[in-house]
PDB file of C-alpha atoms in Angstrom:
ATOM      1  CA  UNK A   1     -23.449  -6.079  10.259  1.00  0.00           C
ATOM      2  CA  UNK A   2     -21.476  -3.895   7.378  1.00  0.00           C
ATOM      3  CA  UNK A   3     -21.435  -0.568   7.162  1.00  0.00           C
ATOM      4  CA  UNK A   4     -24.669   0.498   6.337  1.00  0.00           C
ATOM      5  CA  UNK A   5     -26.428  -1.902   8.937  1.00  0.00           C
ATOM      6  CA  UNK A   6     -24.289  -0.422  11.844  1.00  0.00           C
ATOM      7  CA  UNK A   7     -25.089   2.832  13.673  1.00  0.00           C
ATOM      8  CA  UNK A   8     -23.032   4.893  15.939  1.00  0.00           C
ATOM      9  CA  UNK A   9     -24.691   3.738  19.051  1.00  0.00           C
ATOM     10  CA  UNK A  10     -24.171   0.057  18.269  1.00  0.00           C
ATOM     11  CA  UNK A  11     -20.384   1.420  18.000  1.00  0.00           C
ATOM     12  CA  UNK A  12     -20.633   3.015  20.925  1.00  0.00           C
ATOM     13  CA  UNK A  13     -22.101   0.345  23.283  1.00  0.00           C
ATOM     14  CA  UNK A  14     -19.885  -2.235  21.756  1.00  0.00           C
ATOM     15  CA  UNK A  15     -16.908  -0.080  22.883  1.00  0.00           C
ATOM     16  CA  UNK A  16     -18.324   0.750  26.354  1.00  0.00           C
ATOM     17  CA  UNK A  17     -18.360   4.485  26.104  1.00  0.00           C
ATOM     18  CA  UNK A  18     -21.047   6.673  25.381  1.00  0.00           C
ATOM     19  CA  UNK A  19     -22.554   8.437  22.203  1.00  0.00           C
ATOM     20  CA  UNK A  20     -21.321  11.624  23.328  1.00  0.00           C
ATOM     21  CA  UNK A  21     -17.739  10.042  23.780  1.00  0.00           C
ATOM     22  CA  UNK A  22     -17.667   8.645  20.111  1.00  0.00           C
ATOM     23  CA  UNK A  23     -19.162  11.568  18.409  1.00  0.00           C
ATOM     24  CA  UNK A  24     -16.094  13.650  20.266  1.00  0.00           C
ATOM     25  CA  UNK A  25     -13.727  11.678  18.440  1.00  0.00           C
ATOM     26  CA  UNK A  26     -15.692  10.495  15.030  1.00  0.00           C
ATOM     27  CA  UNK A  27     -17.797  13.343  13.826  1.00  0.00           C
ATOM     28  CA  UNK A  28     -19.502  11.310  12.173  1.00  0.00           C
ATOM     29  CA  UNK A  29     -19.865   7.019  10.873  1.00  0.00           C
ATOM     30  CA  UNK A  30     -17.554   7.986   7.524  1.00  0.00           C
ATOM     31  CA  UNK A  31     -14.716   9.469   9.661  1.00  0.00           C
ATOM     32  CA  UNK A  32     -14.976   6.151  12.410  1.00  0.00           C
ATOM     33  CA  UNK A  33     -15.198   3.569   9.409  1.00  0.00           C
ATOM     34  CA  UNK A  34     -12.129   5.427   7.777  1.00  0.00           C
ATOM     35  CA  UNK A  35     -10.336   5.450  11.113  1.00  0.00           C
ATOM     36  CA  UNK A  36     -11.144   1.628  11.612  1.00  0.00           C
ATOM     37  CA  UNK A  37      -9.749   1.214   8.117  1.00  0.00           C
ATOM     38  CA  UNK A  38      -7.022   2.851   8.147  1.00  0.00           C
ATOM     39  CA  UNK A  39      -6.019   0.932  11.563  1.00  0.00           C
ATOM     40  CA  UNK A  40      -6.151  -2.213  10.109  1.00  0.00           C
ATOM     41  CA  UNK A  41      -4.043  -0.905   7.042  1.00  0.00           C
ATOM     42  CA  UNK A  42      -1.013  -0.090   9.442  1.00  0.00           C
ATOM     43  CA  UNK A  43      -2.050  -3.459  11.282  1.00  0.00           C
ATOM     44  CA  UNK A  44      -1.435  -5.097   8.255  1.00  0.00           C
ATOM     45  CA  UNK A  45       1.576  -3.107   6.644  1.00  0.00           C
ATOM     46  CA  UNK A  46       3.552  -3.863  10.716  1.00  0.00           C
ATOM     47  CA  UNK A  47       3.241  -7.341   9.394  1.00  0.00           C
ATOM     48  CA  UNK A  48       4.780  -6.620   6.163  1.00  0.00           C
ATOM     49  CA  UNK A  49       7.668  -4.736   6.817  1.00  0.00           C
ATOM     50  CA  UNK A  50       8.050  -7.757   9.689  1.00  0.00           C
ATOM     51  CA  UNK A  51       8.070 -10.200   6.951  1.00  0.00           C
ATOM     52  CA  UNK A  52      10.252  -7.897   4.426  1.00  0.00           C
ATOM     53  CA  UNK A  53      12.734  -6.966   7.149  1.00  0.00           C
ATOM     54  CA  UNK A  54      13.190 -10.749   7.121  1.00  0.00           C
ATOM     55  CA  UNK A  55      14.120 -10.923   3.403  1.00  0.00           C
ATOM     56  CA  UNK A  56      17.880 -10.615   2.662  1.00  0.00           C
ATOM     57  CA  UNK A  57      17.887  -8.404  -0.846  1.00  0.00           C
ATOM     58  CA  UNK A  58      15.995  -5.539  -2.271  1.00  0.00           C
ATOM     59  CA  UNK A  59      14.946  -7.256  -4.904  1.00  0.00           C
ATOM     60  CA  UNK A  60      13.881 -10.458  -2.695  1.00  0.00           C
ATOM     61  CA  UNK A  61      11.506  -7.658  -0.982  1.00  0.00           C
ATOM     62  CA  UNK A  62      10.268  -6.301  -3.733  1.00  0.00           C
ATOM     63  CA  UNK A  63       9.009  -9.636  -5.440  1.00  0.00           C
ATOM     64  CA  UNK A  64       7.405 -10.685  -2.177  1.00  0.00           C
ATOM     65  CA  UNK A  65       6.233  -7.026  -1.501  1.00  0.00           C
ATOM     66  CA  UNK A  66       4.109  -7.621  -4.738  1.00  0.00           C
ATOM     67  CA  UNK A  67       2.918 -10.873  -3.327  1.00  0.00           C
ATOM     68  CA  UNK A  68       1.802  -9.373  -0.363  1.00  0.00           C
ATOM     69  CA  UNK A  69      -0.238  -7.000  -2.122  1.00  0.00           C
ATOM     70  CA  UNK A  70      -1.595  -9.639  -4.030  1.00  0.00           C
ATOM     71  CA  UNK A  71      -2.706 -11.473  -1.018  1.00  0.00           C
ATOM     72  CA  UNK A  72      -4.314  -8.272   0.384  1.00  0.00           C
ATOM     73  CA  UNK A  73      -6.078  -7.225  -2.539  1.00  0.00           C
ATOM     74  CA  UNK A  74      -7.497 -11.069  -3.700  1.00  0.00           C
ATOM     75  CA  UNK A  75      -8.124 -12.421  -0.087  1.00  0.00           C
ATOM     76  CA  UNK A  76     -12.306 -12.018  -0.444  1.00  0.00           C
ATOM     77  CA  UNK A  77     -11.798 -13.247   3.241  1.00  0.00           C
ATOM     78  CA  UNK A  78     -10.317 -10.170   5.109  1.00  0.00           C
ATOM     79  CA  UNK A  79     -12.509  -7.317   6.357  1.00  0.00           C
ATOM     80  CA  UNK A  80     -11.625  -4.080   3.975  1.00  0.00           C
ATOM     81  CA  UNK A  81     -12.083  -6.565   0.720  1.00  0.00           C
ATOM     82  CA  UNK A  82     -15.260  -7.795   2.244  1.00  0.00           C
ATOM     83  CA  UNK A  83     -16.540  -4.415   3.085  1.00  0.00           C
ATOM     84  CA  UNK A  84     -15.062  -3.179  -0.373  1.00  0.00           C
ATOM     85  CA  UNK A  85     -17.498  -5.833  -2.384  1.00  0.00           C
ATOM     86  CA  UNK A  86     -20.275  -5.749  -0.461  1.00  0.00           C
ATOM     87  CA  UNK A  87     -20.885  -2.010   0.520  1.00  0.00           C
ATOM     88  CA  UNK A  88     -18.472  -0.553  -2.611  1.00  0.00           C
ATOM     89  CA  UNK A  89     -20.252   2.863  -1.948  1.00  0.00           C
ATOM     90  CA  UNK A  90     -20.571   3.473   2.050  1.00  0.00           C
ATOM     91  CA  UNK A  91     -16.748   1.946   1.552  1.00  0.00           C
ATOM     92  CA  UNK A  92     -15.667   4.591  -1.028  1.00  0.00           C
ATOM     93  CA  UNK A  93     -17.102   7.549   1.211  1.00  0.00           C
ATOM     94  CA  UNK A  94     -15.400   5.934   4.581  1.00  0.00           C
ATOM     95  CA  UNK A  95     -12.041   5.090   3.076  1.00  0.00           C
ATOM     96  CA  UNK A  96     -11.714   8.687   0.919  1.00  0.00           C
ATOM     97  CA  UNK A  97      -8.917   9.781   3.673  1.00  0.00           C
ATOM     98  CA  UNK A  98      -7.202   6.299   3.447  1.00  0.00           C
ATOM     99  CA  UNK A  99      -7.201   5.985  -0.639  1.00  0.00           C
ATOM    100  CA  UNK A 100      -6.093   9.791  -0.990  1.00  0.00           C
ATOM    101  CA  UNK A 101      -2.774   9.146   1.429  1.00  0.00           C
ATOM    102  CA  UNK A 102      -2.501   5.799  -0.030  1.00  0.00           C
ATOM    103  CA  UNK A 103       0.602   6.810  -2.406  1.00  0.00           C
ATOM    104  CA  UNK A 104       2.756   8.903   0.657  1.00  0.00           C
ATOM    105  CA  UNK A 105       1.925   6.580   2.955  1.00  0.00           C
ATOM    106  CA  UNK A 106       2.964   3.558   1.129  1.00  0.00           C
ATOM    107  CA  UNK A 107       5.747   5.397  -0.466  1.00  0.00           C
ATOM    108  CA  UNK A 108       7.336   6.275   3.784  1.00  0.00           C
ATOM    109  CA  UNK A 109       6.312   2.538   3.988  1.00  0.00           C
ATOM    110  CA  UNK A 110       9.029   2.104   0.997  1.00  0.00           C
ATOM    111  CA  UNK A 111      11.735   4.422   2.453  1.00  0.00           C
ATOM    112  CA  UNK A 112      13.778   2.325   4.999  1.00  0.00           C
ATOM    113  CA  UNK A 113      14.189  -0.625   2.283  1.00  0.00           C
ATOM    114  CA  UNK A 114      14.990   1.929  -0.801  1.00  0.00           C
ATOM    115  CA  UNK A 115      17.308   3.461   1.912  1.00  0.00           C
ATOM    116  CA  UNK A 116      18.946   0.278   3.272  1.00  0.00           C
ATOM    117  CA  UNK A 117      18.985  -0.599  -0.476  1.00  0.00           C
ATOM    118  CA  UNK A 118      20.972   2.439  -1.547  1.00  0.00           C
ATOM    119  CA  UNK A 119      23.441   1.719   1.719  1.00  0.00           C
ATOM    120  CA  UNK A 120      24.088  -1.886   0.341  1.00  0.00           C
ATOM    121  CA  UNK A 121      24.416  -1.143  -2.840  1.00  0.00           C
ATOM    122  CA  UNK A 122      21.697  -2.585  -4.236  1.00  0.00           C
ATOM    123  CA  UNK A 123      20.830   0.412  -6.022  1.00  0.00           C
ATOM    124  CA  UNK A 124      23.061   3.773  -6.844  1.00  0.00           C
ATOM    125  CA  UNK A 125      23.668   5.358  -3.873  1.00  0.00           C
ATOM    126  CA  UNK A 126      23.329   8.758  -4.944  1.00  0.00           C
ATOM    127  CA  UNK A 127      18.954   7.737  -5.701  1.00  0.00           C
ATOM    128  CA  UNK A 128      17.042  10.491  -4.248  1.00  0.00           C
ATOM    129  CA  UNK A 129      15.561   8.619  -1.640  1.00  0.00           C
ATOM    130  CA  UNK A 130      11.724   9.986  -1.132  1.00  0.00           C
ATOM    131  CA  UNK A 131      11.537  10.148  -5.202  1.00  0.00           C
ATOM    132  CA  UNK A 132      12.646   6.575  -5.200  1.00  0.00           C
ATOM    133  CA  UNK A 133      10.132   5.189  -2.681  1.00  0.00           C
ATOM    134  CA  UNK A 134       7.894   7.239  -4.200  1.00  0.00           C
ATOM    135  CA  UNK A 135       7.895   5.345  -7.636  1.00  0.00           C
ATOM    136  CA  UNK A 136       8.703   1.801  -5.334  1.00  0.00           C
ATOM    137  CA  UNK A 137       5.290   2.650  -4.155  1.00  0.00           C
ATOM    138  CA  UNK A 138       3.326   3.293  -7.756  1.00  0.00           C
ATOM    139  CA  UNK A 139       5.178   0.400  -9.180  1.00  0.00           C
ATOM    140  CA  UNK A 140       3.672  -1.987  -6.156  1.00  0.00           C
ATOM    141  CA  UNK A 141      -0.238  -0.469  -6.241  1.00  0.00           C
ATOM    142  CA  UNK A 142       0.182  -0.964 -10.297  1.00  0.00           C
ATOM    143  CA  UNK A 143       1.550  -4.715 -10.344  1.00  0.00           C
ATOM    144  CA  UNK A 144      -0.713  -5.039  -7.287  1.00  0.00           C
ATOM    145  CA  UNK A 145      -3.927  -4.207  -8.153  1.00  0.00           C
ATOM    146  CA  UNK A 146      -3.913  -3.387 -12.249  1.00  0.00           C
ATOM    147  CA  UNK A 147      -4.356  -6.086 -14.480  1.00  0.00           C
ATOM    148  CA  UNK A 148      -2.190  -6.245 -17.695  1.00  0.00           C
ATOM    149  CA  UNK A 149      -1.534  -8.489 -20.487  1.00  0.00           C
ATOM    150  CA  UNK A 150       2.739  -9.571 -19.821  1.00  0.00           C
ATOM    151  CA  UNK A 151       2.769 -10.050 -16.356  1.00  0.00           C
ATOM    152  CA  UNK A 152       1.287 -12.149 -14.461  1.00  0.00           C
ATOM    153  CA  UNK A 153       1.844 -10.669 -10.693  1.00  0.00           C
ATOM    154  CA  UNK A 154       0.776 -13.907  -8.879  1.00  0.00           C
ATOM    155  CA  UNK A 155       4.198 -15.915 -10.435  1.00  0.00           C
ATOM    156  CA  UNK A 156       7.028 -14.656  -8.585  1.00  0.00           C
ATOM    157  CA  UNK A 157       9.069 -15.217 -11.155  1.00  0.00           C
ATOM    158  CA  UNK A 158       7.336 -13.104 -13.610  1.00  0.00           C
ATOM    159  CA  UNK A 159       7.603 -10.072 -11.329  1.00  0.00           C
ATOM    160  CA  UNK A 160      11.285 -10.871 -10.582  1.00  0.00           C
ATOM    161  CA  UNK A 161      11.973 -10.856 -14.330  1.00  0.00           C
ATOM    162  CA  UNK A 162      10.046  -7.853 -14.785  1.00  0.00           C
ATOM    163  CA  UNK A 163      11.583  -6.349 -11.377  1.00  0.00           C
ATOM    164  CA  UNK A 164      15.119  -6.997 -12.935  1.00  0.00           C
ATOM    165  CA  UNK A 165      14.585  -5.539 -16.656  1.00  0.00           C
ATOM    166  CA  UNK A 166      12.973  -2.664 -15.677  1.00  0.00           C
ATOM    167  CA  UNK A 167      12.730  -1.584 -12.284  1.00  0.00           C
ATOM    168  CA  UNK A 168      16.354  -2.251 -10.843  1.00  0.00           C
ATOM    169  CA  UNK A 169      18.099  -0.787 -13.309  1.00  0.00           C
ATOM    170  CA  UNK A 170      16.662   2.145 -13.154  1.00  0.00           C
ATOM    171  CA  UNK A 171      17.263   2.484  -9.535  1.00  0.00           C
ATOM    172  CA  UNK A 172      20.760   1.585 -10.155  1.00  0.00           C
ATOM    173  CA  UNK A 173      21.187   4.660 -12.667  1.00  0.00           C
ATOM    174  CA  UNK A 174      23.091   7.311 -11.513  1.00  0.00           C
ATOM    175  CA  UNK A 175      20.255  10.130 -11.227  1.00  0.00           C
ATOM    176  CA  UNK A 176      20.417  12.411 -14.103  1.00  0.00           C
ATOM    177  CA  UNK A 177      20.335  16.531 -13.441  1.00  0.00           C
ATOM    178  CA  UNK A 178      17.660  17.629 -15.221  1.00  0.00           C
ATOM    179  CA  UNK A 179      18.041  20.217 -17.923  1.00  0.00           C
ATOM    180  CA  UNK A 180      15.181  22.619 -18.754  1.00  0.00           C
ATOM    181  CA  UNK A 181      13.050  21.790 -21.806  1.00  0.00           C
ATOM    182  CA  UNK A 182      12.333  24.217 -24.745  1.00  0.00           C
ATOM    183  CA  UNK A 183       9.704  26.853 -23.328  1.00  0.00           C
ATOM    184  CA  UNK A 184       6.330  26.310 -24.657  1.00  0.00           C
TER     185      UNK A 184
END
């Protein structure tokens, strides 16, 4: 029924518990729609780090982990996009929680690859991991998601040759120590 149509105690009598029950866990129809979202988020990111794990170089996973994305955000079929079109402002105020831990969470997604990256030498080993996955993660919501003029992120090899000029080698950069600046 969407967002708007549905009310607590349809929730509630779909699920076989009572009102009382739901409201004790879901204060309210924002925090249960957030909570549903955010389930099917890590639903959908088990299946991605299933079909990464499968991929035998860093930079193999991070061409398809832009495909992925892709798929996600352009599929008008799957749930969150659906909601996302059709109710863009009940789906705002339930997925506020989701969208603000978006970066950390995707960046901890990141870790383990950036990590067993750095162990195979796929990238300098000395990368300050967190910072890494960190930027791993803006650089995937940015091809992902943000249109731009000299990449086209639905050709693989577009993002590969954009993965290898600019991406990869600065992961493979010794880190630098930074010296301060001039004080303003």
């Amino acid at each position: 029924k969407g967002i708007r149509a549905t009310t607590m105690t349809d929730v509630a009598e779909r699920a076989g518990v009572s009102r009382a029950c739901l409201y004790r866990n879901f204060p309210d129809k924002p925090a249960l729609v957030g909570a549903a979202i955010i389930r099917l988020v890590e639903a959908s990111w088990a299946q991605s780090r299933t079909e990464l794990s499968a991929l035998g170089s860093f930079e193999d996973q991070l061409v398809a982990g832009v495909q992925i994305g892709r798929r996600a955000y352009d599929d008008p079929g799957t749930l969150l996009m659906r909601l996302r079109s059709a109710e863009p402002d009940e789906f705002t105020a339930c997925a506020g929680a989701g969208v603000r831990d978006l970066v950390p969470d995707l960046a901890a997604f990141w870790h383990p690859f950036v990590a067993a990256a750095a162990a195979d030498g796929d990238i300098h080993p000395d990368t300050d991991l967190p910072e890494a996955s960190e930027w791993v993660a803006r650089v995937m919501i940015s091809l992902g998601s943000v249109p731009g003029n000299h990449i086209d992120p639905d050709d693989p090899a577009a993002v590969r040759r954009h993965l290898r000029r600019y991406v990869l080698p600065g992961l493979r950069q010794a880190p630098t120590v930074e010296t301060p600046g001039p004080s303003a």
